[in-house]
Coordinates of C-alpha atoms and ligand atoms in Angstrom, one line a residue:
M1 CA 90.4 61.6 109.9
T2 CA 88.2 64.0 111.9
A3 CA 89.2 66.2 114.8
A4 CA 87.2 64.2 117.2
A5 CA 89.0 60.9 116.2
R6 CA 92.2 62.7 116.7
G7 CA 91.2 63.5 120.3
G8 CA 90.3 67.1 119.1
V9 CA 87.4 69.5 119.8
T10 CA 86.0 71.8 117.1
V11 CA 83.9 74.7 118.2
R12 CA 82.0 77.0 115.5
V13 CA 81.9 80.6 116.3
P14 CA 80.0 83.5 114.5
A15 CA 81.1 86.9 113.5
K16 CA 79.3 90.1 114.8
I17 CA 77.7 93.3 113.8
N18 CA 76.6 96.2 115.8
L19 CA 73.0 97.4 115.2
E20 CA 73.7 100.2 117.5
L21 CA 77.0 101.4 118.9
I22 CA 76.6 104.5 121.2
V23 CA 80.0 105.7 122.5
G24 CA 80.4 107.5 125.9
P25 CA 83.3 109.4 127.2
R26 CA 86.9 108.2 127.0
R27 CA 87.5 106.7 130.5
A28 CA 90.6 107.1 132.7
D29 CA 91.8 103.6 131.5
G30 CA 91.7 104.6 127.9
Y31 CA 88.6 102.6 127.1
H32 CA 85.2 104.1 126.1
D33 CA 82.0 103.2 127.9
L34 CA 79.6 101.8 125.3
S35 CA 75.9 101.0 125.1
T36 CA 75.6 98.6 121.9
V37 CA 73.5 96.1 120.5
F38 CA 75.5 92.9 119.4
H39 CA 74.1 90.8 116.6
A40 CA 75.7 87.6 115.9
V41 CA 75.6 86.7 112.0
G42 CA 76.0 83.4 110.2
L43 CA 79.4 83.9 109.2
Y44 CA 81.8 81.4 111.1
D45 CA 85.2 80.5 112.2
D46 CA 85.8 76.8 113.2
I47 CA 88.4 76.4 115.9
T48 CA 89.8 72.9 116.4
V49 CA 92.0 72.3 119.6
T50 CA 94.1 69.0 119.7
P51 CA 96.5 67.9 122.4
A52 CA 100.2 68.6 121.4
S53 CA 103.6 68.7 122.8
Q54 CA 103.7 72.4 122.6
W55 CA 101.6 75.3 122.3
A56 CA 100.9 76.2 118.6
V57 CA 98.4 77.7 116.2
T58 CA 97.8 77.4 112.6
L59 CA 95.3 79.1 110.2
S60 CA 93.4 78.1 106.9
G61 CA 91.1 80.2 104.8
P62 CA 91.2 83.2 102.8
Y63 CA 92.4 85.5 105.4
R64 CA 95.0 83.3 106.9
H65 CA 97.9 85.3 106.1
L66 CA 96.5 88.2 108.0
V67 CA 96.5 86.6 111.5
P68 CA 99.7 86.1 113.5
E69 CA 100.7 82.3 114.0
T70 CA 102.7 83.3 117.1
G71 CA 102.1 83.8 120.7
D72 CA 100.5 86.9 120.0
N73 CA 97.5 85.1 118.6
L74 CA 94.3 85.9 121.0
A75 CA 93.1 82.2 120.6
L76 CA 96.5 80.9 122.0
K77 CA 96.2 83.5 124.8
A78 CA 92.8 82.2 125.5
A79 CA 94.2 78.6 125.8
R80 CA 96.9 79.3 128.0
L81 CA 94.8 81.8 130.3
L82 CA 92.2 78.9 130.8
A83 CA 95.0 76.4 131.5
Q84 CA 96.6 78.7 134.1
R85 CA 93.3 79.4 135.6
A86 CA 92.3 75.7 135.8
A87 CA 95.8 74.8 137.4
A88 CA 95.6 77.7 139.7
E89 CA 92.2 76.5 141.1
A90 CA 93.2 73.0 141.4
A91 CA 96.2 74.2 143.5
A92 CA 94.2 76.5 145.8
D93 CA 91.3 74.1 146.3
P94 CA 92.5 70.6 146.0
E95 CA 89.7 68.0 146.1
P96 CA 89.1 66.8 149.8
A97 CA 91.4 63.8 150.7
E98 CA 89.5 60.5 150.8
E99 CA 90.2 58.1 153.5
V100 CA 91.2 54.5 152.3
E101 CA 91.7 51.3 154.2
E102 CA 95.2 49.6 153.5
P103 CA 94.8 46.2 154.5
S104 CA 98.6 45.5 154.6
R105 CA 99.5 48.4 156.8
G106 CA 96.3 48.3 159.0
P107 CA 95.3 52.1 160.0
L108 CA 93.7 54.5 157.5
R109 CA 95.9 57.0 155.6
Q110 CA 95.0 60.2 153.7
V111 CA 95.2 59.9 149.9
P112 CA 94.4 63.0 147.5
S113 CA 91.5 61.8 145.3
K114 CA 92.9 64.4 142.5
P115 CA 96.3 65.1 141.3
E116 CA 97.6 68.7 141.9
E117 CA 96.8 69.8 138.2
P118 CA 93.9 68.5 136.5
Q119 CA 94.7 65.6 134.2
G120 CA 95.0 66.5 130.6
I121 CA 95.6 70.1 130.9
G122 CA 98.4 70.8 128.8
P123 CA 99.8 72.3 125.5
V124 CA 97.2 72.4 122.6
H125 CA 97.5 73.0 118.9
V126 CA 94.7 75.7 118.0
H127 CA 93.7 75.4 114.4
I128 CA 91.5 78.3 113.0
A129 CA 89.5 77.7 109.7
K130 CA 89.0 81.4 109.1
E131 CA 86.1 82.8 107.2
I132 CA 85.5 85.8 109.4
P133 CA 87.3 88.8 107.9
V134 CA 90.2 90.1 109.9
A135 CA 90.5 93.8 111.2
A136 CA 87.2 94.4 109.7
G137 CA 84.9 95.3 112.7
M138 CA 83.2 91.9 112.9
A139 CA 85.2 90.7 116.1
G140 CA 86.9 87.7 114.4
G141 CA 89.9 87.8 116.8
S142 CA 87.5 87.9 119.7
A143 CA 85.4 85.0 118.4
D144 CA 88.5 82.9 118.1
A145 CA 89.4 83.5 121.5
A146 CA 86.0 82.9 122.8
A147 CA 85.9 79.5 120.7
T148 CA 89.1 78.4 122.1
L149 CA 87.9 79.0 125.6
V150 CA 84.8 76.7 125.0
A151 CA 86.9 74.2 122.9
C152 CA 89.8 73.8 125.5
D153 CA 86.9 73.6 128.2
A154 CA 85.4 70.6 126.6
L155 CA 88.9 69.0 125.7
W156 CA 90.1 69.2 129.2
Q157 CA 86.6 68.4 130.6
L158 CA 86.8 71.3 133.1
N159 CA 82.9 72.1 133.0
T160 CA 84.1 75.6 133.9
D161 CA 81.3 78.0 135.4
R162 CA 80.0 80.4 133.0
E163 CA 80.9 83.2 135.4
V164 CA 84.6 82.1 135.2
L165 CA 84.5 81.9 131.5
D166 CA 83.0 85.5 131.3
E167 CA 85.7 86.7 133.5
L168 CA 88.5 85.3 131.2
A169 CA 86.7 86.6 128.2
A170 CA 86.7 90.0 129.5
E171 CA 90.4 89.8 130.3
L172 CA 91.1 88.7 126.8
G173 CA 88.9 91.6 124.9
S174 CA 85.8 93.9 125.2
D175 CA 83.9 91.6 122.3
V176 CA 84.9 88.0 123.6
N177 CA 82.1 87.9 126.1
F178 CA 79.3 88.4 123.3
A179 CA 81.0 85.7 121.2
L180 CA 80.4 83.2 123.8
T181 CA 76.5 84.4 124.1
G182 CA 75.6 85.0 120.4
G183 CA 72.1 85.9 119.2
T184 CA 71.3 89.6 119.7
A185 CA 72.3 91.2 123.1
I186 CA 73.2 94.5 124.8
G187 CA 76.6 95.2 125.6
S188 CA 77.6 97.7 128.3
G189 CA 80.7 98.8 130.2
R190 CA 83.5 98.6 127.6
G191 CA 81.4 95.9 125.7
E192 CA 82.2 92.9 127.9
R193 CA 79.0 93.2 130.1
V194 CA 76.3 91.3 128.0
A195 CA 72.8 91.0 128.6
P196 CA 69.9 89.5 126.8
V197 CA 67.5 91.8 124.8
L198 CA 64.0 91.1 123.6
S199 CA 64.3 90.5 120.0
R200 CA 62.3 89.0 117.4
G201 CA 62.7 88.0 113.8
R202 CA 65.6 86.9 111.3
Y203 CA 67.5 89.4 109.6
H204 CA 69.3 89.2 106.1
W205 CA 72.7 91.1 105.7
V206 CA 74.8 92.0 103.0
L207 CA 78.4 92.7 103.9
A208 CA 81.0 94.7 102.0
V209 CA 84.3 93.7 103.2
A210 CA 87.1 96.1 102.4
K211 CA 90.5 95.0 101.2
E212 CA 92.4 96.7 104.0
G213 CA 91.4 96.6 107.4
L214 CA 91.1 99.4 110.5
S215 CA 92.6 99.4 113.6
T216 CA 90.1 99.6 116.5
P217 CA 92.2 101.9 118.7
A218 CA 92.9 104.2 115.6
V219 CA 89.2 104.5 115.1
F220 CA 88.4 105.3 118.7
A221 CA 91.0 107.7 118.8
E222 CA 89.7 109.5 115.8
C223 CA 86.2 109.5 117.4
D224 CA 87.7 111.5 120.4
R225 CA 89.7 113.8 118.1
L226 CA 86.5 114.6 116.0
R227 CA 84.5 115.3 119.2
D228 CA 87.2 117.6 120.6
D229 CA 87.5 119.5 117.3
R230 CA 83.9 120.1 117.7
G231 CA 84.3 121.2 121.7
E232 CA 82.0 118.3 122.7
H233 CA 83.1 117.6 126.1
D234 CA 79.7 116.7 127.8
I235 CA 79.3 113.4 126.4
P236 CA 76.4 111.7 128.0
D237 CA 76.5 108.2 129.3
P238 CA 75.4 106.0 126.6
Q239 CA 71.9 104.5 126.8
P240 CA 70.1 101.9 124.3
S241 CA 67.8 103.9 122.4
P242 CA 64.0 103.5 122.4
D243 CA 63.7 103.4 118.5
M244 CA 66.1 100.4 118.4
M245 CA 64.5 98.5 121.2
A246 CA 61.0 98.9 119.8
A247 CA 62.3 97.7 116.4
L248 CA 63.7 94.7 117.9
R249 CA 60.7 93.9 119.8
G250 CA 58.6 94.2 116.7
G251 CA 60.9 92.1 114.8
D252 CA 60.3 94.8 111.9
S253 CA 63.2 95.0 109.2
H254 CA 62.0 98.3 108.1
A255 CA 62.1 99.9 111.5
L256 CA 65.3 98.1 112.4
G257 CA 66.9 99.6 109.1
A258 CA 65.8 103.1 110.0
A259 CA 67.1 102.8 113.8
L260 CA 70.8 101.4 112.8
R261 CA 73.3 103.8 114.5
N262 CA 77.0 103.9 115.0
D263 CA 78.8 106.6 116.8
L264 CA 82.0 105.3 115.2
Q265 CA 80.8 105.6 111.6
E266 CA 82.1 109.2 111.3
A267 CA 85.4 108.3 112.5
A268 CA 85.7 105.3 110.2
L269 CA 84.6 107.4 107.2
S270 CA 86.9 110.3 108.2
L271 CA 90.1 107.5 108.2
R272 CA 88.6 105.9 105.0
P273 CA 86.5 108.2 102.9
D274 CA 86.3 105.8 100.0
L275 CA 83.8 103.8 102.1
Q276 CA 81.1 106.6 101.7
E277 CA 80.8 105.5 98.0
V278 CA 80.1 102.0 99.0
L279 CA 77.6 102.9 101.9
D280 CA 75.7 105.3 99.1
A281 CA 75.5 102.7 96.6
G282 CA 74.2 100.1 98.9
L283 CA 71.2 102.4 99.9
E284 CA 70.7 103.6 96.4
Y285 CA 70.3 99.7 95.3
G286 CA 67.6 99.2 97.9
A287 CA 69.0 98.4 101.2
L288 CA 66.8 99.1 104.3
G289 CA 69.4 100.3 106.0
G290 CA 73.3 100.4 106.1
I291 CA 76.1 101.0 108.7
V292 CA 79.7 100.7 109.2
S293 CA 80.3 97.5 111.5
G294 CA 81.8 98.1 114.8
S295 CA 85.0 100.1 114.2
G296 CA 84.9 99.2 110.5
P297 CA 85.6 99.0 107.5
T298 CA 83.1 96.4 106.9
L299 CA 79.8 97.9 105.8
A300 CA 76.6 95.9 106.9
F301 CA 73.3 96.3 104.8
L302 CA 69.9 95.3 106.0
V303 CA 67.8 93.8 103.2
D304 CA 64.3 92.2 103.2
G305 CA 65.1 88.6 102.7
P306 CA 67.3 86.3 100.7
E307 CA 66.2 87.4 97.2
G308 CA 66.9 91.0 98.2
A309 CA 70.4 90.0 99.6
L310 CA 71.3 88.2 96.3
D311 CA 70.1 91.2 94.5
L312 CA 72.3 93.6 96.5
A313 CA 75.2 91.5 96.7
V314 CA 75.3 91.1 92.7
A315 CA 74.8 94.9 92.3
L316 CA 77.4 95.9 94.8
T317 CA 80.1 93.4 93.1
A318 CA 79.0 94.5 89.5
S319 CA 79.1 98.1 90.3
G320 CA 83.0 97.6 91.5
V321 CA 82.5 99.7 94.5
A322 CA 83.1 96.7 96.7
S323 CA 85.3 93.6 95.8
D324 CA 84.5 91.1 98.6
V325 CA 80.7 90.9 99.2
K326 CA 79.2 88.4 101.5
R327 CA 75.8 87.6 102.6
A328 CA 74.7 86.3 106.2
V329 CA 71.5 85.8 108.3
G330 CA 71.3 87.0 111.9
P331 CA 70.9 86.2 114.8
A332 CA 73.3 83.1 114.9
H333 CA 74.2 81.0 117.9
G334 CA 77.3 81.7 119.9
A335 CA 80.5 79.7 120.3
H336 CA 79.2 76.1 120.2
V337 CA 80.9 72.7 120.4
L338 CA 80.5 70.9 116.6
N339 CA 82.3 67.6 117.8
A340 CA 84.6 66.2 120.9
P341 CA 86.4 63.1 121.5
A342 CA 84.1 60.2 122.1
G343 CA 83.7 59.2 125.5
T344 CA 83.8 62.9 126.7
P345 CA 80.3 64.5 128.2
L346 CA 80.0 66.2 124.7
G347 CA 81.4 63.4 122.5
R348 CA 79.5 60.6 120.9
K349 CA 79.9 57.3 122.5
Ligands
LIG1 O1 89.2 95.3 124.2 P1 89.8 95.3 122.9 O2 91.3 94.7 122.9 O3 89.1 94.8 122.0 O4 90.0 96.8 122.6 C1 91.0 97.2 121.5 C2 91.0 98.8 121.7 O5 90.0 99.3 121.4 C3 91.2 99.1 123.0 O6 92.7 99.2 123.2 C4 90.7 100.6 123.0 O7 91.7 101.5 122.3 C5 89.6 100.6 122.0 N1 88.5 100.4 122.9 C6 87.9 101.5 123.3 N2 86.5 101.4 124.2 C7 85.9 100.2 124.2 C8 86.4 98.9 123.4 C9 87.8 99.2 122.7 O8 88.4 102.7 123.4 N3 84.8 100.1 124.8

């Protein structure tokens, strides 16, 4: 039986890589101001939410054992956050009462046109069919949270304003907003402020996924440590680089390959020196550019087309330096509904 037939909603959400990640100084709240170019690639998680008697999350797919099936799961937090927000809004701003005539009693009386809590909002079972590597610098957890917001919004027929979804997304994590948007976009603030960027072309990527993940806070902390050791205290406010903007405007994969930049790369390599060998191998085997994705440890190699991608994937696998090699094309669409129950605005009749 399909999710829609069971009364569920399925949302597909892509992984991301960062084409550019410029890290500013550490802020008082512990985060770092960033200027980043997010790029969604066609490697997806599918999230299905179904009404249930209690809040629950389950996983399937090759990485399922690496993600908690508990209340700590960010997707479950997203579902609860949207439910709370919708209930609070309904309580604060009940629909205006309608006047109805009651023939038996004569005079008019006031009847609320809507119950205090929107109907249908309640516990859901979130199922994550996971293909995005975990703790890999590809924002898989953030993607699941974004997809859950979109799925619950459709399931509960809330039609939440995009502004509100963005507010909730930012509360959940720095990369959640971009997973709602997808495509190629500039991120600023701690990454949660997402704006469109003029970008052309489709890009082919080979992703070398490491066996063991890296912790994002640990990589940012290592970046700070390396900067402190060098006495770098005057870190400029991060700005998008002209080279990256020109490469994206031109849709030129060679220029893009040359413009790839990640300020967290040095820190990721410092924590995982073994990645350097994989990076060198990818470039030696003909990639147009190679970079640590986000906080790593995934390495993203840009190639000039599908054949180049296949060649590089085979070469990396055969050389034994990378065990899990994937291919993906970007840009990809942000979180989007695949199916919804019949009769809802997004569902088929
Ligand atoms: O926002 P998110 O939960 O994804 O961030 C995880 C961690 O990564 C933060 O607790 C922080 O240590 C680090 N981080 C940062 N600056 C950012 C984004 C994340 O220092 N802009």
